Every structure is written in C-alpha cells, then in structure tokens.
CSV table of C-alpha atoms in Angstrom, one decimal:
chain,number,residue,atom,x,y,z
A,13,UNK,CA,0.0,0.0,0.0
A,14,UNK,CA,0.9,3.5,-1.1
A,15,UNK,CA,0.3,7.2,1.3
A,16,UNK,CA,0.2,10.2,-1.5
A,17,UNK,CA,0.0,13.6,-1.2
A,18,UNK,CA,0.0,15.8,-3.6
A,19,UNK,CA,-0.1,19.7,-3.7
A,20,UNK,CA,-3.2,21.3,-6.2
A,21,UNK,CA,-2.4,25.0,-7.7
A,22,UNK,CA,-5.8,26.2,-7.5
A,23,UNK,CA,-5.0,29.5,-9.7
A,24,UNK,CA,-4.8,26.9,-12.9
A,25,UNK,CA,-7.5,26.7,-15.1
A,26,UNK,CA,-7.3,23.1,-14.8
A,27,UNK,CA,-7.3,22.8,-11.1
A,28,UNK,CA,-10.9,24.5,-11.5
A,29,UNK,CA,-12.2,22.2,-13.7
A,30,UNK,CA,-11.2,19.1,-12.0
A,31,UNK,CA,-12.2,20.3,-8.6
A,32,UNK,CA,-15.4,21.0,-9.8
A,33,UNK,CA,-16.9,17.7,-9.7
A,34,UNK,CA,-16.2,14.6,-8.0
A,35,UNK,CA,-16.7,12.7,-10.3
A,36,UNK,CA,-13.7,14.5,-13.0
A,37,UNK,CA,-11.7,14.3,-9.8
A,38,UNK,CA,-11.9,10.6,-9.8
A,39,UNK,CA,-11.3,10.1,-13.1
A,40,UNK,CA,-8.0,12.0,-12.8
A,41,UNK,CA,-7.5,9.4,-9.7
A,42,UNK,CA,-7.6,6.2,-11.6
A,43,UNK,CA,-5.7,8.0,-14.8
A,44,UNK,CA,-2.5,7.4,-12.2
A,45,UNK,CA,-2.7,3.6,-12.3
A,46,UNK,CA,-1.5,1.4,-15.3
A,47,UNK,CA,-2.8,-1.2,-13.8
A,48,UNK,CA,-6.4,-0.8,-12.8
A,49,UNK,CA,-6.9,-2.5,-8.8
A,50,UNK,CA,-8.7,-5.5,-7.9
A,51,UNK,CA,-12.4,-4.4,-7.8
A,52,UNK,CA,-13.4,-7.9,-5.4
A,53,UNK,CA,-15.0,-6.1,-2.6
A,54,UNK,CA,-12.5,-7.4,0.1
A,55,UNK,CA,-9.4,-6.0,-1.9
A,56,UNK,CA,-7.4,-2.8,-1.1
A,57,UNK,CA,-9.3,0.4,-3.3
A,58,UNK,CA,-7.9,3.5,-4.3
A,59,UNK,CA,-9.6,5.8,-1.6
A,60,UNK,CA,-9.4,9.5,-2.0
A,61,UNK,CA,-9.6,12.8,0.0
A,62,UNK,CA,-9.3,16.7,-0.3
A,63,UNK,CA,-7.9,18.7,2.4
A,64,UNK,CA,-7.3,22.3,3.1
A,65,UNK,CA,-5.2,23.6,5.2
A,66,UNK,CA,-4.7,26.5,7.8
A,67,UNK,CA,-3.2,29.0,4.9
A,68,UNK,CA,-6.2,27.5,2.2
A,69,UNK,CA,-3.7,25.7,0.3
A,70,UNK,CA,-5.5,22.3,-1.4
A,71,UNK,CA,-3.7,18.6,-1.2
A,72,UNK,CA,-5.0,16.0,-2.8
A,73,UNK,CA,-4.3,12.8,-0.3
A,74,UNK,CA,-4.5,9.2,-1.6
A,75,UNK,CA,-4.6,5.5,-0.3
A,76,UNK,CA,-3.8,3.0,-3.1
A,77,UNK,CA,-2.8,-0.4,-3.5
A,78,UNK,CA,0.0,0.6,-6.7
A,79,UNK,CA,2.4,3.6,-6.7
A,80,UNK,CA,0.4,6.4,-9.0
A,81,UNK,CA,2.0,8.1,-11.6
A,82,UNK,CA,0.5,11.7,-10.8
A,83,UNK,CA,2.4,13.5,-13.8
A,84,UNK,CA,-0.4,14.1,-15.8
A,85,UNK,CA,-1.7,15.6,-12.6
A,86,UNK,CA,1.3,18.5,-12.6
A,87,UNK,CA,1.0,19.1,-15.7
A,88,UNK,CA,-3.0,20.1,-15.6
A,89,UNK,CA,-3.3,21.3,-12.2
A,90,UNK,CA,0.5,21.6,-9.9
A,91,UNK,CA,3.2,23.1,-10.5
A,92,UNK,CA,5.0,21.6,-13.0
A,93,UNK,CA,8.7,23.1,-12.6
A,94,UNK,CA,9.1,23.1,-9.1
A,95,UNK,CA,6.9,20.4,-7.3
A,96,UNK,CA,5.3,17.3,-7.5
A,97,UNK,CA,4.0,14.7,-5.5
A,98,UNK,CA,5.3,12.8,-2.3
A,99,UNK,CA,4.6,8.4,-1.9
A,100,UNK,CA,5.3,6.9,0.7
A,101,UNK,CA,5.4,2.9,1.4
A,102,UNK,CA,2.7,2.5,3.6
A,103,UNK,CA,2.8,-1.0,4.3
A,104,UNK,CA,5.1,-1.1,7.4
A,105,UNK,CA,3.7,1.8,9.0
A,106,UNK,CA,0.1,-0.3,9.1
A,107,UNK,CA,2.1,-3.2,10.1
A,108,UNK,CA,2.5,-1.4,13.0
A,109,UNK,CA,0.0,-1.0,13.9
A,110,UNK,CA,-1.1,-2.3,17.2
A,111,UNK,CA,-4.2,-2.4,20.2
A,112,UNK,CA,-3.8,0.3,22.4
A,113,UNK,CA,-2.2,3.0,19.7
A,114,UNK,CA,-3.6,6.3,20.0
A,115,UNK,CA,-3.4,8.6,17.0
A,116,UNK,CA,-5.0,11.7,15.9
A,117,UNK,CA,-7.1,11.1,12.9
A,118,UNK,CA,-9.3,12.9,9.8
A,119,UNK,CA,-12.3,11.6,8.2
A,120,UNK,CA,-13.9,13.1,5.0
A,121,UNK,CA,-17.8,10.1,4.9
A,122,UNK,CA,-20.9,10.6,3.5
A,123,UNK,CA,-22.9,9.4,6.7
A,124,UNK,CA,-26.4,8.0,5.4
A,125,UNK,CA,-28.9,6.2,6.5
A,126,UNK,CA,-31.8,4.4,5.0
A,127,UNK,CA,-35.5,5.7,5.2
A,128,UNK,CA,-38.2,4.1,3.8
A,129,UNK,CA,-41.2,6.8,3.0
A,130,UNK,CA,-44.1,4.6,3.1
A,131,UNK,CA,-44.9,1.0,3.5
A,132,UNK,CA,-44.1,-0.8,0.2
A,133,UNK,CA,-41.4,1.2,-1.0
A,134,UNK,CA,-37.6,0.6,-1.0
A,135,UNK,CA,-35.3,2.1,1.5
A,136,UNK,CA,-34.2,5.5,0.1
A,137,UNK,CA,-30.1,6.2,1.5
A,138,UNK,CA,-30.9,9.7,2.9
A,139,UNK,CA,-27.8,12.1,4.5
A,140,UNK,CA,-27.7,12.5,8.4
A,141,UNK,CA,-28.0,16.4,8.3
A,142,UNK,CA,-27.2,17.6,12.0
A,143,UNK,CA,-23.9,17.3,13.8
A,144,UNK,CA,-25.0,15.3,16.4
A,145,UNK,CA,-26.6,12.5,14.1
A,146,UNK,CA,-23.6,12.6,11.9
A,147,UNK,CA,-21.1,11.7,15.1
A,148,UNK,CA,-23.8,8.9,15.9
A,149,UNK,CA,-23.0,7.5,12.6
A,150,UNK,CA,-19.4,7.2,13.2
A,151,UNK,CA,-19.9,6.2,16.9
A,152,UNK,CA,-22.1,3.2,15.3
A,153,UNK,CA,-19.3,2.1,13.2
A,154,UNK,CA,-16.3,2.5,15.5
A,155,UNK,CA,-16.7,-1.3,17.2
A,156,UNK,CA,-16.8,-2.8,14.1
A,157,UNK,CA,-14.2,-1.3,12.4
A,158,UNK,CA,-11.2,-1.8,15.1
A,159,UNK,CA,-11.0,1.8,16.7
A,160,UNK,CA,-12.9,3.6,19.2
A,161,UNK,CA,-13.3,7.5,19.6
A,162,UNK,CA,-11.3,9.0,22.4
A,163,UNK,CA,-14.0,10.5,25.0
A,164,UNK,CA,-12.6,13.7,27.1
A,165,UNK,CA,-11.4,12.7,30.4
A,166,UNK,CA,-14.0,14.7,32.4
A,167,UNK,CA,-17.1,13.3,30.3
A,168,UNK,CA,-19.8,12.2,31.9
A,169,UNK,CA,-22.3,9.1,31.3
A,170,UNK,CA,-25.5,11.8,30.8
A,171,UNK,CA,-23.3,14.1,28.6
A,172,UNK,CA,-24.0,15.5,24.9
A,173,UNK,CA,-22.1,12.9,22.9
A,174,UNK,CA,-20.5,15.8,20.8
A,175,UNK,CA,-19.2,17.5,24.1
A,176,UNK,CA,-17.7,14.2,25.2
A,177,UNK,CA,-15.6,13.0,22.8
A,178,UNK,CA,-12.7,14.2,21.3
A,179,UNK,CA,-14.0,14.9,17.7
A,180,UNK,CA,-15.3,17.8,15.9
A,181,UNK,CA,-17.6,17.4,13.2
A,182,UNK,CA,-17.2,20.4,10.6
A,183,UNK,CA,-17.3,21.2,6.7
A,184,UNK,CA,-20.0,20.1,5.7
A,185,UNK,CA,-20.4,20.2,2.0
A,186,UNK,CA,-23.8,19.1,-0.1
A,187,UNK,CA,-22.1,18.0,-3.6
A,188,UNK,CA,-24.7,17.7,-6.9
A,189,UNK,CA,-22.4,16.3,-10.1
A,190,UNK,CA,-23.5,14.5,-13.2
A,191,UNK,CA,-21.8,10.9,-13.8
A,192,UNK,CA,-20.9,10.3,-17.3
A,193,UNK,CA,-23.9,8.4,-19.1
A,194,UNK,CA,-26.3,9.3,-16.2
A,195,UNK,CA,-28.8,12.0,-17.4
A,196,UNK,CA,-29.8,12.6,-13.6
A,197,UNK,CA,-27.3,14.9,-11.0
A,198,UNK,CA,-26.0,12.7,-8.1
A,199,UNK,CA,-26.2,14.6,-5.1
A,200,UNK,CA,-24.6,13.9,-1.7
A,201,UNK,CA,-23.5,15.6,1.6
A,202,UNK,CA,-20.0,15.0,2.8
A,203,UNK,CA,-18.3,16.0,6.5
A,204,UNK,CA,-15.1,16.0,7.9
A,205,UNK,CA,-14.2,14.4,11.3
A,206,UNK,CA,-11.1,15.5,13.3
A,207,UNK,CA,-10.3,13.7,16.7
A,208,UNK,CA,-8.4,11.4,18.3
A,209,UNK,CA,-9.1,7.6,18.4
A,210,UNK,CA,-7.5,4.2,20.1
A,211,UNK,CA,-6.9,1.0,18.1
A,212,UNK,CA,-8.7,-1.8,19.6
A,213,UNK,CA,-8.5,-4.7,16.8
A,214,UNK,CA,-5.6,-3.7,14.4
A,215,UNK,CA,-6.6,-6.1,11.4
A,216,UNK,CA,-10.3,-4.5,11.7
A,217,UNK,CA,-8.6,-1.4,11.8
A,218,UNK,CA,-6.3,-1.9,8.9
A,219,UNK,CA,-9.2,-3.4,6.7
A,220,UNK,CA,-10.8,0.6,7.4
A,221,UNK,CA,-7.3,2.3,6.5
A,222,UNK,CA,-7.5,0.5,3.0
A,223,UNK,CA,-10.9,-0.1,2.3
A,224,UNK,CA,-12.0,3.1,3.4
A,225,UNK,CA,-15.5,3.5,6.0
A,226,UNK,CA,-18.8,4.1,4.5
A,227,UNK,CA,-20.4,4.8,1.3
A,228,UNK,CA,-19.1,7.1,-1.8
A,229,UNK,CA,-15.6,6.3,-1.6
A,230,UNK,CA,-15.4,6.9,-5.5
A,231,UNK,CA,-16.2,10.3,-4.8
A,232,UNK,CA,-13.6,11.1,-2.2
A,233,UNK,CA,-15.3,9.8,1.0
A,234,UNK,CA,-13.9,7.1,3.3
A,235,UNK,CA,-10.4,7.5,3.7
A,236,UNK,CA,-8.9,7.8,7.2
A,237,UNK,CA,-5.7,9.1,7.7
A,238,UNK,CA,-3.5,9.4,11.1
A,239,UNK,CA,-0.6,11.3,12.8
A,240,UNK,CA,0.7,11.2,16.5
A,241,UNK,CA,-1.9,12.5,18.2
C-alpha cells in the first residue's frame, strides 16, 4: 500500500475544472494507475480525499494499492517546474499498527442512512444532516471497524455525545455532479471528522485504513488518515 499527497495549484485553469466535480476528480485518480486495482469487494481500493489547510492551500491525499503516476496531474493542475507529489510505502507503518495505539485522525464520509417513506417502498439512503446525528453515525461504526473514539477525560455518562468526545464534526459540504452516461445529477453531503481515536483490533482497523469507512468512496469519502496525536 501506497500514502500520496499531492499539492493542487488552485490558480490553474485546470485545477478549477477538476475540482469542480467529483466525479472528473476521480477520473484523474484512476488515470494514475496502469494497472487498474482489484475491484473484489475485500481487496485494497484507491480511496481519496481533499484537504485544506490553515493557509487554504489544497492537497489531494491518496490510499492506493499501486504507486500512481501523478504526472499528468502536474501538468494540468501543480506546478509543474518546481513540485510534485510525495509516496510513501505504507505498508510497514500499518504493520505497526497495534491495540492500544492512539493517533490523531481525519475523516472526510458521506454518513447516510436508510428511510423508507411509506410502506411498500424501497429504503431511500438519505444524508444525516445535524452534527450530532452525523457523530452517531461514526460512533455506530467504531466497534466494528477496530477503533474507538477517544471521550474527554472529564465526560460524563449523561453528557452530549459531541461535548464528550474528542471529535469535531465540521465542513459540511452538499455535492450535486453529473456521472458520465447518467442523465440525472448525483447529489450527496459529505463532513469532515477531526479527533483522536485508540486501536482496539488492528486487522479490523487496517481493513478501514484500506478499504476506506462508508459509502461514496469513489467520490472522495472514506479515507482515514492518522498522525501522532
């Protein structure tokens, strides 16, 4: 497994036109592969995040089971001359990984749920809108995906869920794109978590780190990534 990061030059004409939609932004993803990845459900995916920083500079961060080749990436939307992307082999830091481990961790998921309307009907995947119900959706997944959000040291049993963890639930962003082929827009709401989390069953945890957590992980949802909290 592969860690990139990758700096975007938002002044480029091209940067514009490939972070205006998801789905062009994932099409520029997979351009970086030769080889396409295994698409069996239990394989390591190509997972895929934006992030901006304190100083609104854009890096495009990406989990992938092949090095990518990002140069046609530089050329449309970096800065060709004087930088490019950084990979790191990120095998033997999830090797490492152990029970117990504490990091500091970010989050971009498309927390959903299923409603059905009326009796009858199929389940409709609808977006958890408030802050609160969009923690609940991660809290509900933590067990099962090998980590469990850190909750403040003075928390009580009674309080506010968002008060006692260590998280912060923020950017929210509703997204509406056309997907090639598709006559109808594809809308969805994405958040970003930032908190701190313990390990509690690395392999479950590592499946998460690779496979990413939740739905629209073509679309730059699902991928967790750490540092020393």
């Amino acid at each position: 497994m592969y860690l990139t990061r990758f700096g975007i030059n938002t002044e480029r004409i091209g940067a514009r036109k490939i972070l205006s939609s998801p789905q062009v932004l994932h099409a520029a993803v997979m351009a970086s592969f030769a080889e396409l990845p295994d698409p069996s459900p239990d394989a390591p995916r190509v997972l895929w995040r934006l992030d901006r920083d304190s100083r609104s500079r854009t890096h495009l961060c990406i989990v992938s089971p092949y090095k990518p080749d990002l140069t046609h990436l530089v050329e449309q939307a970096g800065w060709p001359t004087t930088a490019r992307w950084e990979t790191y082999d990120y095998g033997p830091f999830l090797d490492r990984l152990a029970a117990g481990d504490r990091w500091a961790f970010r989050l971009t998921a498309n927390p959903v749920h299923s409603v059905r309307n009326k009796d009858g009907v199929p389940t409709k995947a609808t977006a958890h809108i408030g802050p609160r119900h969009q923690l609940g959706w991660l809290l509900q997944r933590q067990e099962s995906s090998g980590f469990r959000i850190v909750r403040k040291a003075s928390a009580r049993d009674d309080e506010d869920p968002l008060a006692a963890h260590e998280l912060i639930v923020h950017n929210r962003r509703q997204l509406a794109f056309t997907k090639r082929g598709a006559g109808k827009p594809v809308t969805l709401v994405t958040v970003t978590y930032d908190g701190r989390l313990e390990v509690t069953d690395p392999d479950a945890f590592r499946r998460i780190l690779t496979r990413g957590l939740g739905k629209a992980k073509a679309y730059g949802c699902g991928l967790m990534t750490l540092a020393t909290a």
